GROMACS .gro file of N, CA, C and O in nm:
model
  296
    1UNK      N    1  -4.157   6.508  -5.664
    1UNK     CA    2  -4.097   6.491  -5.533
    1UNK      C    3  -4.087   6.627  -5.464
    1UNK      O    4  -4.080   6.730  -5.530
    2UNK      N    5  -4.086   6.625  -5.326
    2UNK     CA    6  -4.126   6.749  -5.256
    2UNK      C    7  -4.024   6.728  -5.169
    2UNK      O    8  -4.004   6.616  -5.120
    3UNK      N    9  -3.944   6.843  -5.141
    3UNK     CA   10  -3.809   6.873  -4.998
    3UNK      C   11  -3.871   6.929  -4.904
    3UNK      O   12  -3.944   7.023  -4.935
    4UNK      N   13  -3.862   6.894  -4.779
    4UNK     CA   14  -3.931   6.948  -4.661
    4UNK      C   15  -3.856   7.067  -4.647
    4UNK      O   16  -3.748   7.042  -4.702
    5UNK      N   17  -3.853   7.195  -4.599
    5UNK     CA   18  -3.821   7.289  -4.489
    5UNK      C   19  -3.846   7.268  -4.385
    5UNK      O   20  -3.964   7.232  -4.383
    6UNK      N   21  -3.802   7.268  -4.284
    6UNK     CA   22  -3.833   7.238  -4.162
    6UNK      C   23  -3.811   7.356  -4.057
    6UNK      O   24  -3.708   7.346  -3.990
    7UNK      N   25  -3.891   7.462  -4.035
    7UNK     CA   26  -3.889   7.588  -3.928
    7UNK      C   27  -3.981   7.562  -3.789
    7UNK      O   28  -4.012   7.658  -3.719
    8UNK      N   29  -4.007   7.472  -3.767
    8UNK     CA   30  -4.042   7.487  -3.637
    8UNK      C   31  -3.984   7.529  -3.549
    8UNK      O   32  -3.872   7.482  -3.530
    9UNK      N   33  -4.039   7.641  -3.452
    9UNK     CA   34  -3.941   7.650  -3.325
    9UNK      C   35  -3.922   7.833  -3.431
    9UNK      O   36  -3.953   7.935  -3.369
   10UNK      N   37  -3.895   7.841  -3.508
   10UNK     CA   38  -3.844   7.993  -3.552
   10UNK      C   39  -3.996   8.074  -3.550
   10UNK      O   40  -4.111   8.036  -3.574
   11UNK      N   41  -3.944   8.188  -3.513
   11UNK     CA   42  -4.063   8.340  -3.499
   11UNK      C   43  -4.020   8.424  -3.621
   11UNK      O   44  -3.911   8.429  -3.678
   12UNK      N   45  -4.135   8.489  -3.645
   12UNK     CA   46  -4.192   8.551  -3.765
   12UNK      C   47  -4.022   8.687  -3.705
   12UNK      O   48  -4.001   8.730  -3.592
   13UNK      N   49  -3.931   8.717  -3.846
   13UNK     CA   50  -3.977   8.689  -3.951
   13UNK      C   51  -3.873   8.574  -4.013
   13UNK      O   52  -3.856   8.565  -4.135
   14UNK      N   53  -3.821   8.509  -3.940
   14UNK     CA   54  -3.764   8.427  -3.997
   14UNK      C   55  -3.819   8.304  -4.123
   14UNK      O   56  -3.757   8.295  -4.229
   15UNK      N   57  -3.934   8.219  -4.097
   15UNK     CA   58  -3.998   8.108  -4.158
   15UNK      C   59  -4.042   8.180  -4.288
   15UNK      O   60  -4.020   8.121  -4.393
   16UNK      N   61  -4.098   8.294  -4.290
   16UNK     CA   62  -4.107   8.379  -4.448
   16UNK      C   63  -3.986   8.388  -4.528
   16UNK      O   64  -3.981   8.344  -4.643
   17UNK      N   65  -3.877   8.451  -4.464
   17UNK     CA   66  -3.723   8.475  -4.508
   17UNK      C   67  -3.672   8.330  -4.566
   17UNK      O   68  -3.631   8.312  -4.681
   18UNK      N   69  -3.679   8.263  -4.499
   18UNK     CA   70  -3.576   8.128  -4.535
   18UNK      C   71  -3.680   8.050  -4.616
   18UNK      O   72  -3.626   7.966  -4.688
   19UNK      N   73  -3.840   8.054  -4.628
   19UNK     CA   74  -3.904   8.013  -4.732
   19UNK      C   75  -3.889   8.092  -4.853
   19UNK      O   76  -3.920   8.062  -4.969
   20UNK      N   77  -3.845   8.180  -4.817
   20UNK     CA   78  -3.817   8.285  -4.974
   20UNK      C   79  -3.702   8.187  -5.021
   20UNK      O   80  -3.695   8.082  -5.086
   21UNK      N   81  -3.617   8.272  -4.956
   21UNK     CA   82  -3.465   8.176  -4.944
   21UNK      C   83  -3.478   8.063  -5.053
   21UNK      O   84  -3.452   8.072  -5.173
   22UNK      N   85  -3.524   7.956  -4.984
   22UNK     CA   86  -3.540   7.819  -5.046
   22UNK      C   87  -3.587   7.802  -5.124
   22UNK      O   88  -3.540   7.728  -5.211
   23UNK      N   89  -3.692   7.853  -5.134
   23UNK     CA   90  -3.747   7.858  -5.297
   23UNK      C   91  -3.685   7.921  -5.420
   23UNK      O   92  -3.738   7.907  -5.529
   24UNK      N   93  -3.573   7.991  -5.404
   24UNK     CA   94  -3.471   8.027  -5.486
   24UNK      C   95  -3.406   7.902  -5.590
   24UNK      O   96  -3.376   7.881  -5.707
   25UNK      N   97  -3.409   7.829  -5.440
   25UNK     CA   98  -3.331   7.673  -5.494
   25UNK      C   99  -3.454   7.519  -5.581
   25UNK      O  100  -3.429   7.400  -5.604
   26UNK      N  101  -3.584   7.608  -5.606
   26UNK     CA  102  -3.680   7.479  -5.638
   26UNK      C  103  -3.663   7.518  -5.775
   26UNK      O  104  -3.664   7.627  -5.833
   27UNK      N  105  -3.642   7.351  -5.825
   27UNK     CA  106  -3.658   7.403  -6.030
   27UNK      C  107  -3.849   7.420  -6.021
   27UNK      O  108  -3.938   7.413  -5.936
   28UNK      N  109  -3.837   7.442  -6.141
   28UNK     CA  110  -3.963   7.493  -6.189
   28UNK      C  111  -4.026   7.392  -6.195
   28UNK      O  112  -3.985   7.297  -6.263
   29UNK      N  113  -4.148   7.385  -6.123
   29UNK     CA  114  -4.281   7.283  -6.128
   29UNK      C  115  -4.241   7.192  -6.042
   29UNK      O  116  -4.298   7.083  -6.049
   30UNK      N  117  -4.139   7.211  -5.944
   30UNK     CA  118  -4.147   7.133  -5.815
   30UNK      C  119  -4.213   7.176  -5.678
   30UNK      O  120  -4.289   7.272  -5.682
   31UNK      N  121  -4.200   7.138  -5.605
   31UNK     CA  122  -4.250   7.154  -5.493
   31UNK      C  123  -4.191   7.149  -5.361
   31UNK      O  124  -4.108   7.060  -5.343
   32UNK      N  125  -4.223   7.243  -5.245
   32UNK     CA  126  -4.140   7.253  -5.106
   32UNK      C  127  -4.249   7.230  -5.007
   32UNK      O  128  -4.360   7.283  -4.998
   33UNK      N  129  -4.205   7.161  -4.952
   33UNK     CA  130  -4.328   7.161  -4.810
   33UNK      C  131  -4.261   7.252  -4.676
   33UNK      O  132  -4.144   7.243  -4.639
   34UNK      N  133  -4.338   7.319  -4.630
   34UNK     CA  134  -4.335   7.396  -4.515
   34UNK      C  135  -4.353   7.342  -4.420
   34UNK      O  136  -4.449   7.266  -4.434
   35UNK      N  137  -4.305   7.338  -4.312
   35UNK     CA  138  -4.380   7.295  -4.212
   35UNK      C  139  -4.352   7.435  -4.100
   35UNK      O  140  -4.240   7.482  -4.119
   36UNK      N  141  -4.400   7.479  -4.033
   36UNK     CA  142  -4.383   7.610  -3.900
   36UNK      C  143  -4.474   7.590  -3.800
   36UNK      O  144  -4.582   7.536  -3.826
   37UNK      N  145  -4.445   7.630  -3.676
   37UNK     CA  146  -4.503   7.672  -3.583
   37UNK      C  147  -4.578   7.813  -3.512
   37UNK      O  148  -4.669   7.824  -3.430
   38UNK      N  149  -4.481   7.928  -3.594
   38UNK     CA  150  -4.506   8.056  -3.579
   38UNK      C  151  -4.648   8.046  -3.663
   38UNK      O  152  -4.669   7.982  -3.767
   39UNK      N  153  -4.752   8.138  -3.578
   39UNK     CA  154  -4.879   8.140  -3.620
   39UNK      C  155  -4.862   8.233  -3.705
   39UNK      O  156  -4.957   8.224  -3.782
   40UNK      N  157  -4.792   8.325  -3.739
   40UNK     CA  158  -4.801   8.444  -3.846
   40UNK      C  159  -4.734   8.373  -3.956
   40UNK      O  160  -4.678   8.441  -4.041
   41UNK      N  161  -4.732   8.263  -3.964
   41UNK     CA  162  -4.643   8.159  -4.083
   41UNK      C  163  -4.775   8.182  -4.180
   41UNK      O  164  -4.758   8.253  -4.279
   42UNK      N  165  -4.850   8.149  -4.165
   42UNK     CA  166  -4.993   8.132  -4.216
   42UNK      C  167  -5.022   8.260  -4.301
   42UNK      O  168  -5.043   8.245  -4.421
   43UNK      N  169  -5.026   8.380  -4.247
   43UNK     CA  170  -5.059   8.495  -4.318
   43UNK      C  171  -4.932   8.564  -4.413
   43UNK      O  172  -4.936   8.648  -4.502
   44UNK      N  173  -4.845   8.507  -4.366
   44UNK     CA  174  -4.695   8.551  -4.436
   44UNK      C  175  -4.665   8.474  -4.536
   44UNK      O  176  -4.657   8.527  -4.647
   45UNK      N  177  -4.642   8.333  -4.521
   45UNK     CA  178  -4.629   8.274  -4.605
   45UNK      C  179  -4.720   8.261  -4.733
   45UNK      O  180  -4.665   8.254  -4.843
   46UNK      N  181  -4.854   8.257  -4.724
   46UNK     CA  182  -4.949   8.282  -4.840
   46UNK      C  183  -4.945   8.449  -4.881
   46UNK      O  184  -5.030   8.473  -4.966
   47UNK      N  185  -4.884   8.539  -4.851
   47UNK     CA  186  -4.897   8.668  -4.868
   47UNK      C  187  -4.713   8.651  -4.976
   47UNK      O  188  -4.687   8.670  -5.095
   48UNK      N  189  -4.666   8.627  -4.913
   48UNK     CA  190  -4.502   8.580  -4.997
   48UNK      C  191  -4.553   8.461  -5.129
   48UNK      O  192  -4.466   8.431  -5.211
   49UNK      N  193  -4.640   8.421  -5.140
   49UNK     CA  194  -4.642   8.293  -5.202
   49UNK      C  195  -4.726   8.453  -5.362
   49UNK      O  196  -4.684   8.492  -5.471
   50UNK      N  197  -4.802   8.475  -5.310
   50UNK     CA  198  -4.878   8.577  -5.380
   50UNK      C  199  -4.822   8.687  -5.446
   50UNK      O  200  -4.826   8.703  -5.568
   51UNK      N  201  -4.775   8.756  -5.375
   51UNK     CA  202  -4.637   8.856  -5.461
   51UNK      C  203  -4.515   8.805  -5.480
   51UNK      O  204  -4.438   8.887  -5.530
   52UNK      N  205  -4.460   8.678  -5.453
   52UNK     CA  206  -4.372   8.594  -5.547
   52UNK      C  207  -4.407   8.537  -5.631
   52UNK      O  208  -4.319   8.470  -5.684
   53UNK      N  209  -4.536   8.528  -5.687
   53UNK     CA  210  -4.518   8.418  -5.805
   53UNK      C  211  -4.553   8.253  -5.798
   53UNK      O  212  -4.590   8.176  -5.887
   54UNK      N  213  -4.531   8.236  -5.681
   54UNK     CA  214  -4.543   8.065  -5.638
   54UNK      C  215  -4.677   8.034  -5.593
   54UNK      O  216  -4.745   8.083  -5.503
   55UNK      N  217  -4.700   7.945  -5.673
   55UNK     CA  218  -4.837   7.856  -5.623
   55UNK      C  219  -4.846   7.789  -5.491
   55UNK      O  220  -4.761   7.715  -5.440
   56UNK      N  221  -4.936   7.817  -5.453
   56UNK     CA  222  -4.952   7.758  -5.253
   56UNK      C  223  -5.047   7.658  -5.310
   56UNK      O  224  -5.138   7.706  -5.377
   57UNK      N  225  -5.043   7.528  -5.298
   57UNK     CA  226  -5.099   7.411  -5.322
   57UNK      C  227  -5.137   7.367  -5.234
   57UNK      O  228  -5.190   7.257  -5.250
   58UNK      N  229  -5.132   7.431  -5.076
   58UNK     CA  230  -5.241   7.404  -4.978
   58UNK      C  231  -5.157   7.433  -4.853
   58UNK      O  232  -5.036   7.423  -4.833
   59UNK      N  233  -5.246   7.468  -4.782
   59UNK     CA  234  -5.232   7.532  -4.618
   59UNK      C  235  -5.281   7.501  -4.508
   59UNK      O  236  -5.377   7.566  -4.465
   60UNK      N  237  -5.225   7.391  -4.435
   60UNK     CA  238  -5.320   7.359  -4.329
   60UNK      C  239  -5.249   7.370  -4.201
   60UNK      O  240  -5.126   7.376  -4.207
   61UNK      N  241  -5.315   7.373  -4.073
   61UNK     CA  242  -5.295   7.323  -3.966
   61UNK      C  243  -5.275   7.154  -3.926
   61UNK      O  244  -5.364   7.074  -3.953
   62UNK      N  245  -5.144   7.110  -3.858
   62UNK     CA  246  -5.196   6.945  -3.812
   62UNK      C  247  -5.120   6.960  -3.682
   62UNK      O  248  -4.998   6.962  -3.670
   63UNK      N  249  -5.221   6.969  -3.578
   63UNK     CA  250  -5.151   6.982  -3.438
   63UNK      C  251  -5.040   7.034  -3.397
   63UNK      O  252  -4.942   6.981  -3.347
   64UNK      N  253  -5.077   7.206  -3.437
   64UNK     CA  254  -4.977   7.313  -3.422
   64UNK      C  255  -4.850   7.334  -3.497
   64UNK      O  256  -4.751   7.403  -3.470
   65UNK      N  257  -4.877   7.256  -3.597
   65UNK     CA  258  -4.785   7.251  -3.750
   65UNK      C  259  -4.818   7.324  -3.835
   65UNK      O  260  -4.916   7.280  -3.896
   66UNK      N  261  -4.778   7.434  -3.877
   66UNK     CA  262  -4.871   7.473  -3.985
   66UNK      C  263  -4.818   7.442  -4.140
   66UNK      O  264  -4.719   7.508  -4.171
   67UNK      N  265  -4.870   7.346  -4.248
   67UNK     CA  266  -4.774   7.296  -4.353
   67UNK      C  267  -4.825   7.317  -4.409
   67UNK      O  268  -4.948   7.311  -4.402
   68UNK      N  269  -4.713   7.378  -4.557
   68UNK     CA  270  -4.763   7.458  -4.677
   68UNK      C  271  -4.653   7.372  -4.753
   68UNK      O  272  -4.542   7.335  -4.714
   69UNK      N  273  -4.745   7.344  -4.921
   69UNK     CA  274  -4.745   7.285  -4.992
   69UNK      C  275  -4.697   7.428  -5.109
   69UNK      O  276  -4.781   7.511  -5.145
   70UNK      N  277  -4.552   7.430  -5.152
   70UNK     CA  278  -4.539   7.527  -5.234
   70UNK      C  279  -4.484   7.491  -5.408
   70UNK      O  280  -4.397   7.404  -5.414
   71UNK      N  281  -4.514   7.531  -5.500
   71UNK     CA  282  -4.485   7.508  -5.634
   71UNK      C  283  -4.404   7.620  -5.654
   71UNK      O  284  -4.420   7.735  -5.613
   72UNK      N  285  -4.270   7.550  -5.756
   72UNK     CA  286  -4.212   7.710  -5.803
   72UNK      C  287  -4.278   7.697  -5.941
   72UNK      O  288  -4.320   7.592  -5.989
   73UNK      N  289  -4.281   7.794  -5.988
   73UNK     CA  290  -4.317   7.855  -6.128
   73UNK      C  291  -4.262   7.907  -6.198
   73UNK      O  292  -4.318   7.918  -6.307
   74UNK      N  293  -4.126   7.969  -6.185
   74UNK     CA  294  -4.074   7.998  -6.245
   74UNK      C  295  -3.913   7.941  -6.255
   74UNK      O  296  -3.838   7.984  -6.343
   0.00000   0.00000   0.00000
């Protein structure tokens, strides 16, 4: 089962911060979905996903949504 975040509407650097944030709170081998609007969500968030530790299980665009699929790992 996957908990949405929901940042639409927030500018960089908030949607990185509070995806850190939240992922504090995922047990291990679950999953958070992202959803943002800030276009630097995209390069931040997979750049945070990479030197945190957390698996990005996918990154897409869906009509100015940008939603990321995150695993904790630890």
């Amino acid at each position: 089962m996957s908990d949405i975040l929901d940042l639409k509407g927030l500018n960089c650097p908030l949607p990185v911060l509070r995806t850190k944030k939240a992922m504090k709170a995922v047990p291990a081998g679950q999953t958070l979905t992202v959803e943002a609007t800030d276009p630097a969500a995209m390069r931040d968030i997979t750049a945070l996903c990479e030197t945190a530790g957390f698996t990005l299980l996918s990154a897409e665009e869906r009509s100015g949504v940008f939603v990321f699929e995150i695993r904790q790992v630890a």
